[in-house]
GROMACS .gro file of C-alpha atoms in nm:
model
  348
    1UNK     CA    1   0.566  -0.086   3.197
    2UNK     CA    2   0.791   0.019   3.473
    3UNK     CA    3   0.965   0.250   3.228
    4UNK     CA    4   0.681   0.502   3.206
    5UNK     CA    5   0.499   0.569   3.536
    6UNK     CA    6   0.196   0.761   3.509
    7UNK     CA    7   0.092   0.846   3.179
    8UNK     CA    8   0.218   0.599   2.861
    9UNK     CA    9   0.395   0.797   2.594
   10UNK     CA   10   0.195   0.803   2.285
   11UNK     CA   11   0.385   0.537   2.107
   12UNK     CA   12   0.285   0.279   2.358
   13UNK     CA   13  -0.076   0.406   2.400
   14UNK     CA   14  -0.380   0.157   2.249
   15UNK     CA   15  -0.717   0.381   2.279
   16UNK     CA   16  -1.034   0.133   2.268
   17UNK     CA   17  -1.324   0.283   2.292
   18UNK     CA   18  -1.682   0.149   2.273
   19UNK     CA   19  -1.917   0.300   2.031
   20UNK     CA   20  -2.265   0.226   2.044
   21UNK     CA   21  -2.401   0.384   1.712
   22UNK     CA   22  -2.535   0.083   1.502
   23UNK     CA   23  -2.320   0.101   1.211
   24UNK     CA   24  -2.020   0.073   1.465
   25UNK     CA   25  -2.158  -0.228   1.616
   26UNK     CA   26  -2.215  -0.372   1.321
   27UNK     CA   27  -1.831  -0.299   1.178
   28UNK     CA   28  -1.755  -0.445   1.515
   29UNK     CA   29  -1.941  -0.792   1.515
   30UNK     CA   30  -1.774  -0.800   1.121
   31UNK     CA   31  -1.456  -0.795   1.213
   32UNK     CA   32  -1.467  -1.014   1.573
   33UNK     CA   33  -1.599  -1.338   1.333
   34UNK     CA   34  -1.371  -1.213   1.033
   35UNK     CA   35  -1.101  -1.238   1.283
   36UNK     CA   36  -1.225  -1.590   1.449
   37UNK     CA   37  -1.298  -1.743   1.124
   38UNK     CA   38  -0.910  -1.595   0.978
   39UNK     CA   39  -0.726  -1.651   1.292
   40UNK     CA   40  -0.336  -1.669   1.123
   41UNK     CA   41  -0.192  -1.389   0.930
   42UNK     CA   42   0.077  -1.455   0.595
   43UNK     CA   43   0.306  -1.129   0.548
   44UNK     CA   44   0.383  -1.061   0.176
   45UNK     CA   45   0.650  -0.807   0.252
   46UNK     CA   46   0.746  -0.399   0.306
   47UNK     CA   47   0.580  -0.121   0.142
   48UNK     CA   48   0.697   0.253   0.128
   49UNK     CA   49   0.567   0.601   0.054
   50UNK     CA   50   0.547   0.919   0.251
   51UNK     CA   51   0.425   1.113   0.550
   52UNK     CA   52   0.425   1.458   0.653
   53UNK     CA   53   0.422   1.617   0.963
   54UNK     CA   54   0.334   2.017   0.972
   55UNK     CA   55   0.382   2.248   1.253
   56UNK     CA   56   0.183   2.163   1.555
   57UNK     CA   57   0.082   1.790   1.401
   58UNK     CA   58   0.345   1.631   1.645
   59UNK     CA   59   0.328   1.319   1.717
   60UNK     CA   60   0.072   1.248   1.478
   61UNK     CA   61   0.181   1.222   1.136
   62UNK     CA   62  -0.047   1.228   0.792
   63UNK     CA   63  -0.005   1.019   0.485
   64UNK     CA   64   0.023   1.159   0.132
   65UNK     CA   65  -0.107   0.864  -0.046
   66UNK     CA   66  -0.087   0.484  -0.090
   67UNK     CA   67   0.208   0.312   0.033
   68UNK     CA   68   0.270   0.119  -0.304
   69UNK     CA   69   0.600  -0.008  -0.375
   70UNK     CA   70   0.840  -0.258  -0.299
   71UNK     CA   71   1.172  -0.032  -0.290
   72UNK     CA   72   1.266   0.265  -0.037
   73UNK     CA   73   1.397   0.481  -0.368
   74UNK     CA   74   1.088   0.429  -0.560
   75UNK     CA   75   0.919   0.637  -0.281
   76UNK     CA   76   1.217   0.905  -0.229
   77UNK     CA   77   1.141   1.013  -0.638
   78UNK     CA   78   0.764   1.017  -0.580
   79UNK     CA   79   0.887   1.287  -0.323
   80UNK     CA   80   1.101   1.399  -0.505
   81UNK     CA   81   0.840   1.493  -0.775
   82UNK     CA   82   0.614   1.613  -0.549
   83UNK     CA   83   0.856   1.857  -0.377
   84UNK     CA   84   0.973   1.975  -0.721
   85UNK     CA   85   0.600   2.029  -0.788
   86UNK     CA   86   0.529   2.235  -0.477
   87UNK     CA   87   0.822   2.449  -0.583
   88UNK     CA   88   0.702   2.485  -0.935
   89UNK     CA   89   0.282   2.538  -0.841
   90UNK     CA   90   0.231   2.628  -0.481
   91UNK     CA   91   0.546   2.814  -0.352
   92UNK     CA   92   0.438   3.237  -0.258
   93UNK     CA   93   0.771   3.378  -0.266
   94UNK     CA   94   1.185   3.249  -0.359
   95UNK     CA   95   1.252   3.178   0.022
   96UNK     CA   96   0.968   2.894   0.042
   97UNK     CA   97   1.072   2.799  -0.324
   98UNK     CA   98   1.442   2.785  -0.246
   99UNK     CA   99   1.317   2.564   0.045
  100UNK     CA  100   1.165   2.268  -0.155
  101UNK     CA  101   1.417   2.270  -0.413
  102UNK     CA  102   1.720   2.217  -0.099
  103UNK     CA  103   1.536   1.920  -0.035
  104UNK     CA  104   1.487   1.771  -0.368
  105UNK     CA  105   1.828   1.847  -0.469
  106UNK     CA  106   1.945   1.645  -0.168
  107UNK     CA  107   1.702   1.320  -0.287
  108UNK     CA  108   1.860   1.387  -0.625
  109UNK     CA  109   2.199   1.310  -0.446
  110UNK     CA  110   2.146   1.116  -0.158
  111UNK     CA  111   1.948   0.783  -0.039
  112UNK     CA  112   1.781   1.027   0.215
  113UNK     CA  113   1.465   0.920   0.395
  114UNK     CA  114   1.369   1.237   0.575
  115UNK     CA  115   1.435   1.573   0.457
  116UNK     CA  116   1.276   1.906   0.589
  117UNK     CA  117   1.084   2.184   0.335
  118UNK     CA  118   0.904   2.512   0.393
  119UNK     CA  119   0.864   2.408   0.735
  120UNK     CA  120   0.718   2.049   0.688
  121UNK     CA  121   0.885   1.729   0.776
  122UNK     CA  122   0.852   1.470   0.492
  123UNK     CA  123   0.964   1.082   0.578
  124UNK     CA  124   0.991   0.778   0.382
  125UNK     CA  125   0.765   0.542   0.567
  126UNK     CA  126   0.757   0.198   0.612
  127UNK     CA  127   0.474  -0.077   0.619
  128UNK     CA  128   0.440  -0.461   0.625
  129UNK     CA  129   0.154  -0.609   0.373
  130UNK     CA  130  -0.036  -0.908   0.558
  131UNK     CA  131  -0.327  -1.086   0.488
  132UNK     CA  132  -0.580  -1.330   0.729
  133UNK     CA  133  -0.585  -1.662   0.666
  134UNK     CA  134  -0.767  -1.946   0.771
  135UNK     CA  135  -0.829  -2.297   0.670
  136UNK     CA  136  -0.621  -2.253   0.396
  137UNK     CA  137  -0.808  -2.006   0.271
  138UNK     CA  138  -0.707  -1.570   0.255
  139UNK     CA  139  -0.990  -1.357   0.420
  140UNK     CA  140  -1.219  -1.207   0.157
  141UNK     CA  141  -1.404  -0.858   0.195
  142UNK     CA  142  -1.607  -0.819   0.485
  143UNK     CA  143  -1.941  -0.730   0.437
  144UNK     CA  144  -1.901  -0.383   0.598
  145UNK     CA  145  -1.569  -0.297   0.419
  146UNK     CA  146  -1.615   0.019   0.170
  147UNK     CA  147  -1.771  -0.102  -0.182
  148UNK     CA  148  -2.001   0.027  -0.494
  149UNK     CA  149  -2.104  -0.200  -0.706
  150UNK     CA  150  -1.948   0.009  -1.096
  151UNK     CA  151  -1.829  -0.251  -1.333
  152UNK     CA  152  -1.717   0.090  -1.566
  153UNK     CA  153  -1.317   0.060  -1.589
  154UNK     CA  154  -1.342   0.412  -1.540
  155UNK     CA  155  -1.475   0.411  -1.264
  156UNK     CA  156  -1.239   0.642  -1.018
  157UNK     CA  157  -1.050   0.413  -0.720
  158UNK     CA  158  -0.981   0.745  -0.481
  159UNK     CA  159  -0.719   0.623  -0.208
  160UNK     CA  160  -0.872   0.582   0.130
  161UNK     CA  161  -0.483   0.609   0.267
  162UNK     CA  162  -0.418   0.931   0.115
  163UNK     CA  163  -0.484   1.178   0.444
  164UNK     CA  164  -0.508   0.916   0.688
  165UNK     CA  165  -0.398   1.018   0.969
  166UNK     CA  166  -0.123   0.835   1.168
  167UNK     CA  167  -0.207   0.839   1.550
  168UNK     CA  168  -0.125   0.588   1.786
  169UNK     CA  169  -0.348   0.710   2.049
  170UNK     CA  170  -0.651   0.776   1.844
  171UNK     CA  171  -0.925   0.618   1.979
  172UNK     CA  172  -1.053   0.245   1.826
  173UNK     CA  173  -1.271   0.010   1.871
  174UNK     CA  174  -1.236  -0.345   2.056
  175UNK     CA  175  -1.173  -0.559   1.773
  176UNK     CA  176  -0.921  -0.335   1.609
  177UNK     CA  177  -0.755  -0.266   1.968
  178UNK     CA  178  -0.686  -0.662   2.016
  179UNK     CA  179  -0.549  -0.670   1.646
  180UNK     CA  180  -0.319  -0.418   1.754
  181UNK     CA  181  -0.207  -0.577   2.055
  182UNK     CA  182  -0.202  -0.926   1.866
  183UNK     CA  183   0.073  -0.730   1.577
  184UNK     CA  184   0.302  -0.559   1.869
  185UNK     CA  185   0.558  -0.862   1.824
  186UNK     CA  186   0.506  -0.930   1.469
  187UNK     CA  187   0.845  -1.035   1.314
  188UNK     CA  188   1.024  -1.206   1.014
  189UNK     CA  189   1.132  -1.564   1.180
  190UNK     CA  190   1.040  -1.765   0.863
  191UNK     CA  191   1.379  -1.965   0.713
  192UNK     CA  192   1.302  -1.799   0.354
  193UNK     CA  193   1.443  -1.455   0.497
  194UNK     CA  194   1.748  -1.363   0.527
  195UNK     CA  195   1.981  -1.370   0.826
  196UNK     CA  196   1.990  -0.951   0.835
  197UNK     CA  197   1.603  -0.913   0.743
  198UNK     CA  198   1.530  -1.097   1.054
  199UNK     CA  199   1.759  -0.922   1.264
  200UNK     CA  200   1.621  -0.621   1.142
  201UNK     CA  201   1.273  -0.711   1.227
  202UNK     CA  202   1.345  -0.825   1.515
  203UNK     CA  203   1.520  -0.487   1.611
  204UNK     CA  204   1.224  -0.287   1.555
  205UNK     CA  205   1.011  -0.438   1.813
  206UNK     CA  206   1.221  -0.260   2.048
  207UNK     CA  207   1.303   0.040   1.844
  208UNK     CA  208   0.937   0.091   1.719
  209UNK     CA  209   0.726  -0.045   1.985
  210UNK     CA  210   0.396   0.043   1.879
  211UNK     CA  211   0.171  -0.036   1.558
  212UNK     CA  212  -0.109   0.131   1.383
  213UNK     CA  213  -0.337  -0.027   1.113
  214UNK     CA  214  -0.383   0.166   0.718
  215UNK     CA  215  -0.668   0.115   0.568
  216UNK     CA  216  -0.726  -0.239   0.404
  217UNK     CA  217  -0.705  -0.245   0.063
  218UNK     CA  218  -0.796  -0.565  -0.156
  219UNK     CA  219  -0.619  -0.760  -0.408
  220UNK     CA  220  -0.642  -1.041  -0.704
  221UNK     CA  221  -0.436  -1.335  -0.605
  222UNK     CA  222  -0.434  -1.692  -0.811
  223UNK     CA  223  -0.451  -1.961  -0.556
  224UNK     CA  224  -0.184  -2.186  -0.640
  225UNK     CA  225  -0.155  -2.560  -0.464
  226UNK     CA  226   0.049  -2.453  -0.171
  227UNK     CA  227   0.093  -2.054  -0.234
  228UNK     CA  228  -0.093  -1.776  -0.419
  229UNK     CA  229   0.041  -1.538  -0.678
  230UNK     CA  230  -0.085  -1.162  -0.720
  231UNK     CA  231  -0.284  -1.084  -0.990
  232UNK     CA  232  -0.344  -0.727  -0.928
  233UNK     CA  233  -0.208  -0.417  -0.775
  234UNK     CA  234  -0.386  -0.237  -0.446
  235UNK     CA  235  -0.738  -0.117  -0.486
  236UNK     CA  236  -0.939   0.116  -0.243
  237UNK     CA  237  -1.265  -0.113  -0.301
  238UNK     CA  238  -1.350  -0.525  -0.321
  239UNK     CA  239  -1.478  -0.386  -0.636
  240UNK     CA  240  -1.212  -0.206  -0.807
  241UNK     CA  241  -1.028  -0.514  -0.800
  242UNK     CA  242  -1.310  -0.697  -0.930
  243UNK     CA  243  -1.302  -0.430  -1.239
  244UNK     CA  244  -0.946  -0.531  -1.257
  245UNK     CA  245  -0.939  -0.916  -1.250
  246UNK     CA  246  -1.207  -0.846  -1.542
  247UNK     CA  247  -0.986  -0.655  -1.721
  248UNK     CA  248  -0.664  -0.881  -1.635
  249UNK     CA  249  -0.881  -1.159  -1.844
  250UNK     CA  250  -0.999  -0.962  -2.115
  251UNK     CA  251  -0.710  -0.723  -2.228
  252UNK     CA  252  -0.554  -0.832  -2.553
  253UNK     CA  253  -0.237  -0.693  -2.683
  254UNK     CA  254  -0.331  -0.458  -2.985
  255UNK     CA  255  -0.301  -0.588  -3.345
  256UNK     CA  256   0.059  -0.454  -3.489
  257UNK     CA  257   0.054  -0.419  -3.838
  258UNK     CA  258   0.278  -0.633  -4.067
  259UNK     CA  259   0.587  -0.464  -4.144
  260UNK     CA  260   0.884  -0.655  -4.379
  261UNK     CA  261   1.130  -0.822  -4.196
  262UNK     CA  262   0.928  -0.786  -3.849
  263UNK     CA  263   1.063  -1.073  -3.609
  264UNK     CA  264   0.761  -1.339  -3.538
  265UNK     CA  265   0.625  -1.247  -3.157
  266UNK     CA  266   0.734  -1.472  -2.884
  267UNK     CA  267   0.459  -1.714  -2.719
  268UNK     CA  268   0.388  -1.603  -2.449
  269UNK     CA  269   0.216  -1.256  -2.647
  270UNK     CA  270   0.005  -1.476  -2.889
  271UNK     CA  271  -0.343  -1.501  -2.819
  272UNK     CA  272  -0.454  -1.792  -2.840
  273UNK     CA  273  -0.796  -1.759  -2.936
  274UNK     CA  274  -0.942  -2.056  -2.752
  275UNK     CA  275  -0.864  -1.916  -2.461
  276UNK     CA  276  -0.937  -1.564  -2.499
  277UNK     CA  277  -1.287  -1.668  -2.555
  278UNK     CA  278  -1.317  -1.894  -2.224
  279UNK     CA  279  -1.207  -1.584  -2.018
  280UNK     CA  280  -1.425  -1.357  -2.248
  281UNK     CA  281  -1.723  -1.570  -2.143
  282UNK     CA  282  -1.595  -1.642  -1.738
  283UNK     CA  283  -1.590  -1.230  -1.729
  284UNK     CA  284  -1.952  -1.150  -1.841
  285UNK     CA  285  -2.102  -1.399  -1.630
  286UNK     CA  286  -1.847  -1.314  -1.351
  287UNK     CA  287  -1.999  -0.955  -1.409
  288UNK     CA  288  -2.341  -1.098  -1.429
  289UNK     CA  289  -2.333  -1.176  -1.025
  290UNK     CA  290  -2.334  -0.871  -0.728
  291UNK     CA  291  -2.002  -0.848  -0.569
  292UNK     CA  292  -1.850  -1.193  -0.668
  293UNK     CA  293  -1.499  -1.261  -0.455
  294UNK     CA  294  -1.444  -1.601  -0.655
  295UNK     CA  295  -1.365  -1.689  -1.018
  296UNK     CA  296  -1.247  -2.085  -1.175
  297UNK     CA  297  -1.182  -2.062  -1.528
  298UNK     CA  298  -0.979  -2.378  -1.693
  299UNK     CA  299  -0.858  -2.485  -1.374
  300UNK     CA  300  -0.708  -2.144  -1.229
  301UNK     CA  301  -0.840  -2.036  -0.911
  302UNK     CA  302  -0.876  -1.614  -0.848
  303UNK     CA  303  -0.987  -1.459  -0.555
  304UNK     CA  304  -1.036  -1.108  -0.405
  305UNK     CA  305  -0.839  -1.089  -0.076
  306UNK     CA  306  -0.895  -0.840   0.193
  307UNK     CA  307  -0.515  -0.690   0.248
  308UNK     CA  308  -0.402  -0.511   0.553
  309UNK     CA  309  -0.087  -0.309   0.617
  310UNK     CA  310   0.057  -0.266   0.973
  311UNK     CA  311   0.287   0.024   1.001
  312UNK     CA  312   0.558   0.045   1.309
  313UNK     CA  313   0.547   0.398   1.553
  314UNK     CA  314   0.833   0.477   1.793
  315UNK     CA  315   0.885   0.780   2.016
  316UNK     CA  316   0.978   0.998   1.674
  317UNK     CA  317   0.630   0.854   1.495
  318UNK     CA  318   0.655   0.620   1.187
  319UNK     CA  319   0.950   0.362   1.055
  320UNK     CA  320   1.180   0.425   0.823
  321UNK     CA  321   1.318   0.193   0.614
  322UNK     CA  322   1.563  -0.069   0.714
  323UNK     CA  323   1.929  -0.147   0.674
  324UNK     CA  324   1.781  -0.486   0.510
  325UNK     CA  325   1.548  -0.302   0.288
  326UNK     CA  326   1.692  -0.346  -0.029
  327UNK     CA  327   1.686  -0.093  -0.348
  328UNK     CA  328   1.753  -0.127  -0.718
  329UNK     CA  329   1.930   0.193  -0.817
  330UNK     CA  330   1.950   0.510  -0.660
  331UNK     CA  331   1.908   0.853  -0.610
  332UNK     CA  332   1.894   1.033  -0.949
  333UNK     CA  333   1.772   1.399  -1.117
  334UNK     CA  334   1.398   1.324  -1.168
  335UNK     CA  335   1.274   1.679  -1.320
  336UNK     CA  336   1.451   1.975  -1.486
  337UNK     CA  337   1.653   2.219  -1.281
  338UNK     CA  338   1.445   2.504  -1.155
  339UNK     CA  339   1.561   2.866  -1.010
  340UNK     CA  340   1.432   3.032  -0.668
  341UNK     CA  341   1.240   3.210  -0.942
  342UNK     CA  342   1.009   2.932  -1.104
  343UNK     CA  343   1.230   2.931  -1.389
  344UNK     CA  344   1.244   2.561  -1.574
  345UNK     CA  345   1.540   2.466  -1.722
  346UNK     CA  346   1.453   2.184  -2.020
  347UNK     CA  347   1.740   2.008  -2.152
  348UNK     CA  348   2.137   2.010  -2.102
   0.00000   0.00000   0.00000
């Protein structure tokens, strides 16, 4: 590091510090045999949402909820809305108003992934999905991950991203310090990406030096023979996506009544009844046991995966997205116009 005598900038700086409260020792011996017994990681991909950073923040940056989809533009008109929605609910006079609305006119008009508003910096943020494996085999939940034991599908699934702070330098423990040192040169190499994805990737080890972990989140996946297909979307708890791998087997598609000349429904959304009953009876006995993270019904193999997401910090905080990082439209008008006044325009 004969770049930065003396003090390492914050980018660069891994924090491990030992904690000797019980529960911390315990979260600690979890994840040092997690982490033996799931040696290799898999990377599914990029995922994008947004950060802010407010006066005085800098370098550290905050989330404003779950990074959750697959496309850059997906997360410029979730900003989008939310700008539009500061304008419309929280701005105090037409200066701070007239603000916001700058900013989402420009993501109404431009692939943008930083814009400035009322004095906040908002960025489209970037982070790779990965999960542990191990003799063929993705990591489960740990026993000391976040859970509740609810089989209500009501029951709320609060994001444990949402607020997070994003801080290179905060302190960590040991285990989550050598997982951070084990990610700094985590790249796409594999054959099945393409030529500028992997130059990308491997651009950003020098661009964005430094990595910081989210929150894990946990997933359905369908082990396959020699891959595994997701069944379910993110969830802040092993046992929201329980609740949802419940619900993935039991959902029907509501009776439509007959109608003349209604066209016969395709296949794949008849029920066959058979079948509907196998999963109707694999779900209450899958319900019947505390925590399960396995289900085999005919044949087809689910599990609950413990899913991480590693985001990249340089000198300027958190990643962008890259060249490679494909979208499928663009920018667009996502609410009505609005004046400096509050006043919504509906229609043409």
């Amino acid at each position: 590091m004969d770049d930065h005598a003396g003090k390492s900038p914050h980018h660069l700086t891994i924090n491990v510090t030992r904690r000797d409260d019980p529960v911390s020792e315990v979260t600690e011996a979890d994840a040092f045999a997690s982490v033996r017994k799931y040696p290799n990681i898999v990377v599914r991909g990029p995922l994008f949402g947004i950060a802010e950073q407010r006066r005085g923040d800098r370098p550290r940056w905050r989330m404003l909820g779950e990074p959750d989809t697959g496309f850059p533009q997906m997360a410029r008109d979730e900003l989008n809305s939310h700008l539009w929605f500061k304008a419309k609910d929280e701005a105090e006079d037409r200066a701070e108003r007239r603000s916001l609305l700058d900013a989402v006119a420009r993501l109404e008009t431009e692939p943008v992934n930083e814009v400035r508003a009322a004095g906040v910096r908002y960025r489209i943020v970037r982070a790779d999905e990965f999960a542990r494996i191990g003799d063929g085999r993705l990591e489960p939940p740990r026993a000391t991950d976040p859970d509740e034991d609810s089989w209500d599908p009501a029951t709320p699934d609060p994001s444990r991203t949402e607020g997070f702070v994003i801080d290179h330098a905060a302190a960590v423990g040991l285990t989550e310090g050598i997982d951070r040192v084990g990610l700094l040169q985590l790249s796409y190499t594999a054959d099945r990406f393409p030529a500028d994805v992997r130059a990308d990737s491997q651009r950003a080890l020098t661009t964005h030096p430094g990595v910081v972990l989210l929150p894990p989140t946990f997933r359905v996946v369908e082990r396959k023979e020699l891959s595994w297909t997701m069944v379910t979307g993110q969830h802040s708890t092993p046992q929201g996506a329980r609740r949802a791998l419940v619900q993935h087997l039991t959902m029907r598609m509501p009776e439509l009544p007959d109608l003349p000349d209604m066209p016969e429904l395709p296949e794949w959304m008849k029920v066959d009844e058979k079948e509907a009953a196998v999963n109707e009876r694999a779900a209450k006995k899958f319900t019947a046991r505390r925590r399960p993270n396995e289900l085999v019904v005919r044949g087809r193999r689910y599990d609950v995966v413990r899913v991480e997401r590693v985001m990249r910090i340089g000198p300027d905080g958190p990643e962008k997205p890259r060249p490679s990082d494909v979208d499928e439209y663009g920018p667009s008008q996502i609410r009505p116009s609005m004046d400096e006044d509050g006043n919504v325009t509906y229609g043409s």
